[in-house]
């Protein structure tokens, strides 16, 4: 499906539109990486405007719920003035975990666009599919693979840094510290 760009720049496909917003999520992921956290970023888009941004802050905030998706949804709810987000699309660099997928269902989010699958805890189809299972009061449409290479490269750089010592394990919160 083609739509027209504003300012007469020619046609833009739906994929190109998703790529624009995913690049913004990648900006957020880089902020997480710079802070020494797993590089996951998210943006919530409503009527062509970013209404919420988030990047992983679990280590910085010492909060197990400080995932990029949750933070972006929280900001979107504040910006739009309500917890229901029926006209918002969430763009995320990594497939959501069960907690984040549950937050999307609770927010009545219509659509999730993510970059790369999470084979260890993905809840949008990789490990389980909470968003389309049909057992909840709401389902979320899912599009995946948008700018997957770029997102995968950030994740690989982070985990390689942990392995080679350029990102010290000691910087991560450990019980009893």
mmCIF file with all atom_site columns, C-alpha atoms in Angstrom:
data_model
loop_
_atom_site.group_PDB
_atom_site.id
_atom_site.type_symbol
_atom_site.label_atom_id
_atom_site.label_alt_id
_atom_site.label_comp_id
_atom_site.label_asym_id
_atom_site.label_entity_id
_atom_site.label_seq_id
_atom_site.pdbx_PDB_ins_code
_atom_site.Cartn_x
_atom_site.Cartn_y
_atom_site.Cartn_z
_atom_site.occupancy
_atom_site.B_iso_or_equiv
_atom_site.pdbx_formal_charge
_atom_site.auth_seq_id
_atom_site.auth_comp_id
_atom_site.auth_asym_id
_atom_site.auth_atom_id
_atom_site.pdbx_PDB_model_num
ATOM 1   C CA . UNK A 1 1   ? 0.000  0.000   0.000  1.00 0.00 ? 1   UNK A CA 1
ATOM 2   C CA . UNK A 1 2   ? 1.413  3.388   -0.987 1.00 0.00 ? 2   UNK A CA 1
ATOM 3   C CA . UNK A 1 3   ? 0.743  6.718   0.627  1.00 0.00 ? 3   UNK A CA 1
ATOM 4   C CA . UNK A 1 4   ? 2.128  10.123  -0.275 1.00 0.00 ? 4   UNK A CA 1
ATOM 5   C CA . UNK A 1 5   ? 4.878  11.768  1.698  1.00 0.00 ? 5   UNK A CA 1
ATOM 6   C CA . UNK A 1 6   ? 4.312  15.303  2.761  1.00 0.00 ? 6   UNK A CA 1
ATOM 7   C CA . UNK A 1 7   ? 6.280  18.001  0.938  1.00 0.00 ? 7   UNK A CA 1
ATOM 8   C CA . UNK A 1 8   ? 6.064  16.070  -2.356 1.00 0.00 ? 8   UNK A CA 1
ATOM 9   C CA . UNK A 1 9   ? 8.975  13.712  -1.662 1.00 0.00 ? 9   UNK A CA 1
ATOM 10  C CA . UNK A 1 10  ? 7.346  10.842  -3.549 1.00 0.00 ? 10  UNK A CA 1
ATOM 11  C CA . UNK A 1 11  ? 5.652  7.625   -2.466 1.00 0.00 ? 11  UNK A CA 1
ATOM 12  C CA . UNK A 1 12  ? 6.488  5.870   0.780  1.00 0.00 ? 12  UNK A CA 1
ATOM 13  C CA . UNK A 1 13  ? 5.665  2.257   1.524  1.00 0.00 ? 13  UNK A CA 1
ATOM 14  C CA . UNK A 1 14  ? 4.386  0.924   4.814  1.00 0.00 ? 14  UNK A CA 1
ATOM 15  C CA . UNK A 1 15  ? 7.757  -0.785  5.313  1.00 0.00 ? 15  UNK A CA 1
ATOM 16  C CA . UNK A 1 16  ? 9.581  2.529   4.874  1.00 0.00 ? 16  UNK A CA 1
ATOM 17  C CA . UNK A 1 17  ? 7.273  4.146   7.411  1.00 0.00 ? 17  UNK A CA 1
ATOM 18  C CA . UNK A 1 18  ? 8.009  1.350   9.895  1.00 0.00 ? 18  UNK A CA 1
ATOM 19  C CA . UNK A 1 19  ? 11.741 1.804   9.272  1.00 0.00 ? 19  UNK A CA 1
ATOM 20  C CA . UNK A 1 20  ? 11.537 5.507   10.158 1.00 0.00 ? 20  UNK A CA 1
ATOM 21  C CA . UNK A 1 21  ? 10.059 4.717   13.571 1.00 0.00 ? 21  UNK A CA 1
ATOM 22  C CA . UNK A 1 22  ? 12.320 1.720   14.159 1.00 0.00 ? 22  UNK A CA 1
ATOM 23  C CA . UNK A 1 23  ? 15.329 4.000   13.648 1.00 0.00 ? 23  UNK A CA 1
ATOM 24  C CA . UNK A 1 24  ? 13.988 6.069   16.543 1.00 0.00 ? 24  UNK A CA 1
ATOM 25  C CA . UNK A 1 25  ? 13.748 2.911   18.652 1.00 0.00 ? 25  UNK A CA 1
ATOM 26  C CA . UNK A 1 26  ? 17.361 2.158   17.715 1.00 0.00 ? 26  UNK A CA 1
ATOM 27  C CA . UNK A 1 27  ? 18.345 5.606   19.033 1.00 0.00 ? 27  UNK A CA 1
ATOM 28  C CA . UNK A 1 28  ? 16.831 4.557   22.358 1.00 0.00 ? 28  UNK A CA 1
ATOM 29  C CA . UNK A 1 29  ? 18.628 1.190   22.234 1.00 0.00 ? 29  UNK A CA 1
ATOM 30  C CA . UNK A 1 30  ? 21.942 3.003   21.781 1.00 0.00 ? 30  UNK A CA 1
ATOM 31  C CA . UNK A 1 31  ? 21.194 5.037   24.912 1.00 0.00 ? 31  UNK A CA 1
ATOM 32  C CA . UNK A 1 32  ? 20.779 1.786   26.842 1.00 0.00 ? 32  UNK A CA 1
ATOM 33  C CA . UNK A 1 33  ? 24.049 0.474   25.402 1.00 0.00 ? 33  UNK A CA 1
ATOM 34  C CA . UNK A 1 34  ? 25.874 3.690   26.356 1.00 0.00 ? 34  UNK A CA 1
ATOM 35  C CA . UNK A 1 35  ? 24.570 3.269   29.911 1.00 0.00 ? 35  UNK A CA 1
ATOM 36  C CA . UNK A 1 36  ? 25.792 -0.340  30.052 1.00 0.00 ? 36  UNK A CA 1
ATOM 37  C CA . UNK A 1 37  ? 22.357 -1.927  29.850 1.00 0.00 ? 37  UNK A CA 1
ATOM 38  C CA . UNK A 1 38  ? 21.034 -4.436  27.332 1.00 0.00 ? 38  UNK A CA 1
ATOM 39  C CA . UNK A 1 39  ? 20.457 -2.321  24.205 1.00 0.00 ? 39  UNK A CA 1
ATOM 40  C CA . UNK A 1 40  ? 16.706 -2.451  23.732 1.00 0.00 ? 40  UNK A CA 1
ATOM 41  C CA . UNK A 1 41  ? 14.750 0.629   22.735 1.00 0.00 ? 41  UNK A CA 1
ATOM 42  C CA . UNK A 1 42  ? 11.113 1.419   22.059 1.00 0.00 ? 42  UNK A CA 1
ATOM 43  C CA . UNK A 1 43  ? 8.961  4.259   20.787 1.00 0.00 ? 43  UNK A CA 1
ATOM 44  C CA . UNK A 1 44  ? 5.188  4.620   20.888 1.00 0.00 ? 44  UNK A CA 1
ATOM 45  C CA . UNK A 1 45  ? 3.674  6.387   17.876 1.00 0.00 ? 45  UNK A CA 1
ATOM 46  C CA . UNK A 1 46  ? 0.229  8.001   17.683 1.00 0.00 ? 46  UNK A CA 1
ATOM 47  C CA . UNK A 1 47  ? -0.987 9.797   14.535 1.00 0.00 ? 47  UNK A CA 1
ATOM 48  C CA . UNK A 1 48  ? 2.543  10.073  13.165 1.00 0.00 ? 48  UNK A CA 1
ATOM 49  C CA . UNK A 1 49  ? 4.022  11.513  16.371 1.00 0.00 ? 49  UNK A CA 1
ATOM 50  C CA . UNK A 1 50  ? 6.191  9.846   19.016 1.00 0.00 ? 50  UNK A CA 1
ATOM 51  C CA . UNK A 1 51  ? 4.223  10.006  22.270 1.00 0.00 ? 51  UNK A CA 1
ATOM 52  C CA . UNK A 1 52  ? 6.469  7.726   24.331 1.00 0.00 ? 52  UNK A CA 1
ATOM 53  C CA . UNK A 1 53  ? 10.118 6.685   24.362 1.00 0.00 ? 53  UNK A CA 1
ATOM 54  C CA . UNK A 1 54  ? 11.989 4.164   26.431 1.00 0.00 ? 54  UNK A CA 1
ATOM 55  C CA . UNK A 1 55  ? 15.179 2.173   26.643 1.00 0.00 ? 55  UNK A CA 1
ATOM 56  C CA . UNK A 1 56  ? 16.210 -0.542  29.045 1.00 0.00 ? 56  UNK A CA 1
ATOM 57  C CA . UNK A 1 57  ? 17.037 0.962   32.444 1.00 0.00 ? 57  UNK A CA 1
ATOM 58  C CA . UNK A 1 58  ? 16.974 -2.162  34.613 1.00 0.00 ? 58  UNK A CA 1
ATOM 59  C CA . UNK A 1 59  ? 20.544 -1.708  35.781 1.00 0.00 ? 59  UNK A CA 1
ATOM 60  C CA . UNK A 1 60  ? 20.436 2.075   36.228 1.00 0.00 ? 60  UNK A CA 1
ATOM 61  C CA . UNK A 1 61  ? 17.127 2.030   38.110 1.00 0.00 ? 61  UNK A CA 1
ATOM 62  C CA . UNK A 1 62  ? 17.680 -1.375  39.757 1.00 0.00 ? 62  UNK A CA 1
ATOM 63  C CA . UNK A 1 63  ? 14.146 -2.146  38.667 1.00 0.00 ? 63  UNK A CA 1
ATOM 64  C CA . UNK A 1 64  ? 13.200 -5.464  37.040 1.00 0.00 ? 64  UNK A CA 1
ATOM 65  C CA . UNK A 1 65  ? 10.245 -3.799  35.287 1.00 0.00 ? 65  UNK A CA 1
ATOM 66  C CA . UNK A 1 66  ? 12.265 -0.978  33.674 1.00 0.00 ? 66  UNK A CA 1
ATOM 67  C CA . UNK A 1 67  ? 12.087 -2.502  30.201 1.00 0.00 ? 67  UNK A CA 1
ATOM 68  C CA . UNK A 1 68  ? 12.073 -0.246  27.148 1.00 0.00 ? 68  UNK A CA 1
ATOM 69  C CA . UNK A 1 69  ? 8.538  -1.249  26.159 1.00 0.00 ? 69  UNK A CA 1
ATOM 70  C CA . UNK A 1 70  ? 7.033  -0.601  29.596 1.00 0.00 ? 70  UNK A CA 1
ATOM 71  C CA . UNK A 1 71  ? 8.729  2.783   29.870 1.00 0.00 ? 71  UNK A CA 1
ATOM 72  C CA . UNK A 1 72  ? 7.535  3.819   26.391 1.00 0.00 ? 72  UNK A CA 1
ATOM 73  C CA . UNK A 1 73  ? 3.969  2.691   27.167 1.00 0.00 ? 73  UNK A CA 1
ATOM 74  C CA . UNK A 1 74  ? 4.002  4.572   30.476 1.00 0.00 ? 74  UNK A CA 1
ATOM 75  C CA . UNK A 1 75  ? 5.115  7.775   28.776 1.00 0.00 ? 75  UNK A CA 1
ATOM 76  C CA . UNK A 1 76  ? 2.533  7.321   26.012 1.00 0.00 ? 76  UNK A CA 1
ATOM 77  C CA . UNK A 1 77  ? -0.230 6.906   28.603 1.00 0.00 ? 77  UNK A CA 1
ATOM 78  C CA . UNK A 1 78  ? 0.880  10.077  30.386 1.00 0.00 ? 78  UNK A CA 1
ATOM 79  C CA . UNK A 1 79  ? 1.139  11.992  27.100 1.00 0.00 ? 79  UNK A CA 1
ATOM 80  C CA . UNK A 1 80  ? -2.270 10.856  25.842 1.00 0.00 ? 80  UNK A CA 1
ATOM 81  C CA . UNK A 1 81  ? -3.986 11.071  29.231 1.00 0.00 ? 81  UNK A CA 1
ATOM 82  C CA . UNK A 1 82  ? -5.154 7.486   29.663 1.00 0.00 ? 82  UNK A CA 1
ATOM 83  C CA . UNK A 1 83  ? -4.008 3.911   30.047 1.00 0.00 ? 83  UNK A CA 1
ATOM 84  C CA . UNK A 1 84  ? -5.878 2.662   26.977 1.00 0.00 ? 84  UNK A CA 1
ATOM 85  C CA . UNK A 1 85  ? -3.742 3.165   23.881 1.00 0.00 ? 85  UNK A CA 1
ATOM 86  C CA . UNK A 1 86  ? -6.054 2.021   21.063 1.00 0.00 ? 86  UNK A CA 1
ATOM 87  C CA . UNK A 1 87  ? -4.446 4.115   18.306 1.00 0.00 ? 87  UNK A CA 1
ATOM 88  C CA . UNK A 1 88  ? -0.788 3.644   19.250 1.00 0.00 ? 88  UNK A CA 1
ATOM 89  C CA . UNK A 1 89  ? 1.808  1.503   17.497 1.00 0.00 ? 89  UNK A CA 1
ATOM 90  C CA . UNK A 1 90  ? 4.778  0.390   19.568 1.00 0.00 ? 90  UNK A CA 1
ATOM 91  C CA . UNK A 1 91  ? 8.125  -0.043  17.824 1.00 0.00 ? 91  UNK A CA 1
ATOM 92  C CA . UNK A 1 92  ? 10.698 -2.105  19.687 1.00 0.00 ? 92  UNK A CA 1
ATOM 93  C CA . UNK A 1 93  ? 14.141 -3.369  18.760 1.00 0.00 ? 93  UNK A CA 1
ATOM 94  C CA . UNK A 1 94  ? 13.618 -6.773  20.424 1.00 0.00 ? 94  UNK A CA 1
ATOM 95  C CA . UNK A 1 95  ? 10.656 -9.111  20.665 1.00 0.00 ? 95  UNK A CA 1
ATOM 96  C CA . UNK A 1 96  ? 8.893  -8.429  23.980 1.00 0.00 ? 96  UNK A CA 1
ATOM 97  C CA . UNK A 1 97  ? 9.126  -10.629 27.031 1.00 0.00 ? 97  UNK A CA 1
ATOM 98  C CA . UNK A 1 98  ? 5.944  -11.951 28.730 1.00 0.00 ? 98  UNK A CA 1
ATOM 99  C CA . UNK A 1 99  ? 5.761  -8.952  31.090 1.00 0.00 ? 99  UNK A CA 1
ATOM 100 C CA . UNK A 1 100 ? 5.960  -6.441  28.253 1.00 0.00 ? 100 UNK A CA 1
ATOM 101 C CA . UNK A 1 101 ? 3.512  -8.413  26.102 1.00 0.00 ? 101 UNK A CA 1
ATOM 102 C CA . UNK A 1 102 ? 1.098  -8.389  29.043 1.00 0.00 ? 102 UNK A CA 1
ATOM 103 C CA . UNK A 1 103 ? 1.462  -4.609  29.338 1.00 0.00 ? 103 UNK A CA 1
ATOM 104 C CA . UNK A 1 104 ? 0.623  -4.287  25.639 1.00 0.00 ? 104 UNK A CA 1
ATOM 105 C CA . UNK A 1 105 ? -2.516 -6.366  26.090 1.00 0.00 ? 105 UNK A CA 1
ATOM 106 C CA . UNK A 1 106 ? -3.529 -4.312  29.127 1.00 0.00 ? 106 UNK A CA 1
ATOM 107 C CA . UNK A 1 107 ? -2.998 -1.071  27.169 1.00 0.00 ? 107 UNK A CA 1
ATOM 108 C CA . UNK A 1 108 ? -5.219 -2.399  24.344 1.00 0.00 ? 108 UNK A CA 1
ATOM 109 C CA . UNK A 1 109 ? -2.357 -1.721  21.963 1.00 0.00 ? 109 UNK A CA 1
ATOM 110 C CA . UNK A 1 110 ? -3.447 -2.492  18.403 1.00 0.00 ? 110 UNK A CA 1
ATOM 111 C CA . UNK A 1 111 ? -0.016 -3.079  16.876 1.00 0.00 ? 111 UNK A CA 1
ATOM 112 C CA . UNK A 1 112 ? 3.552  -4.008  17.742 1.00 0.00 ? 112 UNK A CA 1
ATOM 113 C CA . UNK A 1 113 ? 6.426  -3.716  15.278 1.00 0.00 ? 113 UNK A CA 1
ATOM 114 C CA . UNK A 1 114 ? 9.695  -5.245  16.413 1.00 0.00 ? 114 UNK A CA 1
ATOM 115 C CA . UNK A 1 115 ? 13.102 -5.833  14.878 1.00 0.00 ? 115 UNK A CA 1
ATOM 116 C CA . UNK A 1 116 ? 14.575 -9.113  16.088 1.00 0.00 ? 116 UNK A CA 1
ATOM 117 C CA . UNK A 1 117 ? 13.235 -12.287 17.684 1.00 0.00 ? 117 UNK A CA 1
ATOM 118 C CA . UNK A 1 118 ? 14.178 -13.200 21.242 1.00 0.00 ? 118 UNK A CA 1
ATOM 119 C CA . UNK A 1 119 ? 14.698 -16.983 21.248 1.00 0.00 ? 119 UNK A CA 1
ATOM 120 C CA . UNK A 1 120 ? 15.103 -17.089 25.051 1.00 0.00 ? 120 UNK A CA 1
ATOM 121 C CA . UNK A 1 121 ? 12.100 -15.098 26.300 1.00 0.00 ? 121 UNK A CA 1
ATOM 122 C CA . UNK A 1 122 ? 10.134 -13.812 23.321 1.00 0.00 ? 122 UNK A CA 1
ATOM 123 C CA . UNK A 1 123 ? 6.382  -13.660 23.921 1.00 0.00 ? 123 UNK A CA 1
ATOM 124 C CA . UNK A 1 124 ? 5.290  -12.625 20.422 1.00 0.00 ? 124 UNK A CA 1
ATOM 125 C CA . UNK A 1 125 ? 5.867  -16.007 18.812 1.00 0.00 ? 125 UNK A CA 1
ATOM 126 C CA . UNK A 1 126 ? 9.456  -17.145 19.462 1.00 0.00 ? 126 UNK A CA 1
ATOM 127 C CA . UNK A 1 127 ? 8.988  -18.926 22.790 1.00 0.00 ? 127 UNK A CA 1
ATOM 128 C CA . UNK A 1 128 ? 5.265  -18.357 23.233 1.00 0.00 ? 128 UNK A CA 1
ATOM 129 C CA . UNK A 1 129 ? 2.681  -16.062 21.703 1.00 0.00 ? 129 UNK A CA 1
ATOM 130 C CA . UNK A 1 130 ? 0.740  -14.054 24.244 1.00 0.00 ? 130 UNK A CA 1
ATOM 131 C CA . UNK A 1 131 ? -0.207 -11.343 21.776 1.00 0.00 ? 131 UNK A CA 1
ATOM 132 C CA . UNK A 1 132 ? -2.160 -13.550 19.373 1.00 0.00 ? 132 UNK A CA 1
ATOM 133 C CA . UNK A 1 133 ? -3.165 -16.497 21.548 1.00 0.00 ? 133 UNK A CA 1
ATOM 134 C CA . UNK A 1 134 ? -6.879 -15.622 21.576 1.00 0.00 ? 134 UNK A CA 1
ATOM 135 C CA . UNK A 1 135 ? -7.351 -16.384 25.265 1.00 0.00 ? 135 UNK A CA 1
ATOM 136 C CA . UNK A 1 136 ? -7.187 -12.785 26.453 1.00 0.00 ? 136 UNK A CA 1
ATOM 137 C CA . UNK A 1 137 ? -9.669 -9.951  26.012 1.00 0.00 ? 137 UNK A CA 1
ATOM 138 C CA . UNK A 1 138 ? -7.404 -8.332  23.417 1.00 0.00 ? 138 UNK A CA 1
ATOM 139 C CA . UNK A 1 139 ? -4.973 -9.374  20.697 1.00 0.00 ? 139 UNK A CA 1
ATOM 140 C CA . UNK A 1 140 ? -2.111 -7.297  19.310 1.00 0.00 ? 140 UNK A CA 1
ATOM 141 C CA . UNK A 1 141 ? -1.174 -7.400  15.622 1.00 0.00 ? 141 UNK A CA 1
ATOM 142 C CA . UNK A 1 142 ? 2.529  -8.088  15.181 1.00 0.00 ? 142 UNK A CA 1
ATOM 143 C CA . UNK A 1 143 ? 5.004  -7.168  12.460 1.00 0.00 ? 143 UNK A CA 1
ATOM 144 C CA . UNK A 1 144 ? 8.580  -8.372  12.869 1.00 0.00 ? 144 UNK A CA 1
ATOM 145 C CA . UNK A 1 145 ? 11.926 -8.139  11.110 1.00 0.00 ? 145 UNK A CA 1
ATOM 146 C CA . UNK A 1 146 ? 12.032 -4.368  10.566 1.00 0.00 ? 146 UNK A CA 1
ATOM 147 C CA . UNK A 1 147 ? 15.727 -3.295  10.700 1.00 0.00 ? 147 UNK A CA 1
ATOM 148 C CA . UNK A 1 148 ? 16.565 -6.632  12.307 1.00 0.00 ? 148 UNK A CA 1
ATOM 149 C CA . UNK A 1 149 ? 20.223 -6.538  11.239 1.00 0.00 ? 149 UNK A CA 1
ATOM 150 C CA . UNK A 1 150 ? 20.859 -3.194  12.960 1.00 0.00 ? 150 UNK A CA 1
ATOM 151 C CA . UNK A 1 151 ? 19.197 -4.323  16.165 1.00 0.00 ? 151 UNK A CA 1
ATOM 152 C CA . UNK A 1 152 ? 21.006 -7.662  16.157 1.00 0.00 ? 152 UNK A CA 1
ATOM 153 C CA . UNK A 1 153 ? 24.341 -5.888  15.724 1.00 0.00 ? 153 UNK A CA 1
ATOM 154 C CA . UNK A 1 154 ? 23.708 -3.756  18.838 1.00 0.00 ? 154 UNK A CA 1
ATOM 155 C CA . UNK A 1 155 ? 22.758 -6.793  20.887 1.00 0.00 ? 155 UNK A CA 1
ATOM 156 C CA . UNK A 1 156 ? 25.795 -8.731  19.672 1.00 0.00 ? 156 UNK A CA 1
ATOM 157 C CA . UNK A 1 157 ? 28.099 -5.799  20.487 1.00 0.00 ? 157 UNK A CA 1
ATOM 158 C CA . UNK A 1 158 ? 26.712 -5.661  24.012 1.00 0.00 ? 158 UNK A CA 1
ATOM 159 C CA . UNK A 1 159 ? 27.082 -9.371  24.738 1.00 0.00 ? 159 UNK A CA 1
ATOM 160 C CA . UNK A 1 160 ? 30.505 -9.478  23.076 1.00 0.00 ? 160 UNK A CA 1
ATOM 161 C CA . UNK A 1 161 ? 31.506 -6.614  25.389 1.00 0.00 ? 161 UNK A CA 1
ATOM 162 C CA . UNK A 1 162 ? 30.430 -8.679  28.393 1.00 0.00 ? 162 UNK A CA 1
ATOM 163 C CA . UNK A 1 163 ? 32.444 -11.641 27.161 1.00 0.00 ? 163 UNK A CA 1
ATOM 164 C CA . UNK A 1 164 ? 35.614 -9.674  26.361 1.00 0.00 ? 164 UNK A CA 1
ATOM 165 C CA . UNK A 1 165 ? 35.461 -7.491  29.467 1.00 0.00 ? 165 UNK A CA 1
ATOM 166 C CA . UNK A 1 166 ? 34.864 -4.109  27.812 1.00 0.00 ? 166 UNK A CA 1
ATOM 167 C CA . UNK A 1 167 ? 31.522 -4.071  29.657 1.00 0.00 ? 167 UNK A CA 1
ATOM 168 C CA . UNK A 1 168 ? 32.302 -5.279  33.189 1.00 0.00 ? 168 UNK A CA 1
ATOM 169 C CA . UNK A 1 169 ? 29.965 -7.788  34.797 1.00 0.00 ? 169 UNK A CA 1
ATOM 170 C CA . UNK A 1 170 ? 30.568 -5.921  38.044 1.00 0.00 ? 170 UNK A CA 1
ATOM 171 C CA . UNK A 1 171 ? 28.499 -3.019  36.734 1.00 0.00 ? 171 UNK A CA 1
ATOM 172 C CA . UNK A 1 172 ? 25.402 -5.194  36.915 1.00 0.00 ? 172 UNK A CA 1
ATOM 173 C CA . UNK A 1 173 ? 23.351 -5.213  40.064 1.00 0.00 ? 173 UNK A CA 1
ATOM 174 C CA . UNK A 1 174 ? 23.992 -8.351  42.049 1.00 0.00 ? 174 UNK A CA 1
ATOM 175 C CA . UNK A 1 175 ? 22.135 -9.448  45.173 1.00 0.00 ? 175 UNK A CA 1
ATOM 176 C CA . UNK A 1 176 ? 24.112 -8.635  48.275 1.00 0.00 ? 176 UNK A CA 1
ATOM 177 C CA . UNK A 1 177 ? 26.096 -5.791  46.717 1.00 0.00 ? 177 UNK A CA 1
#
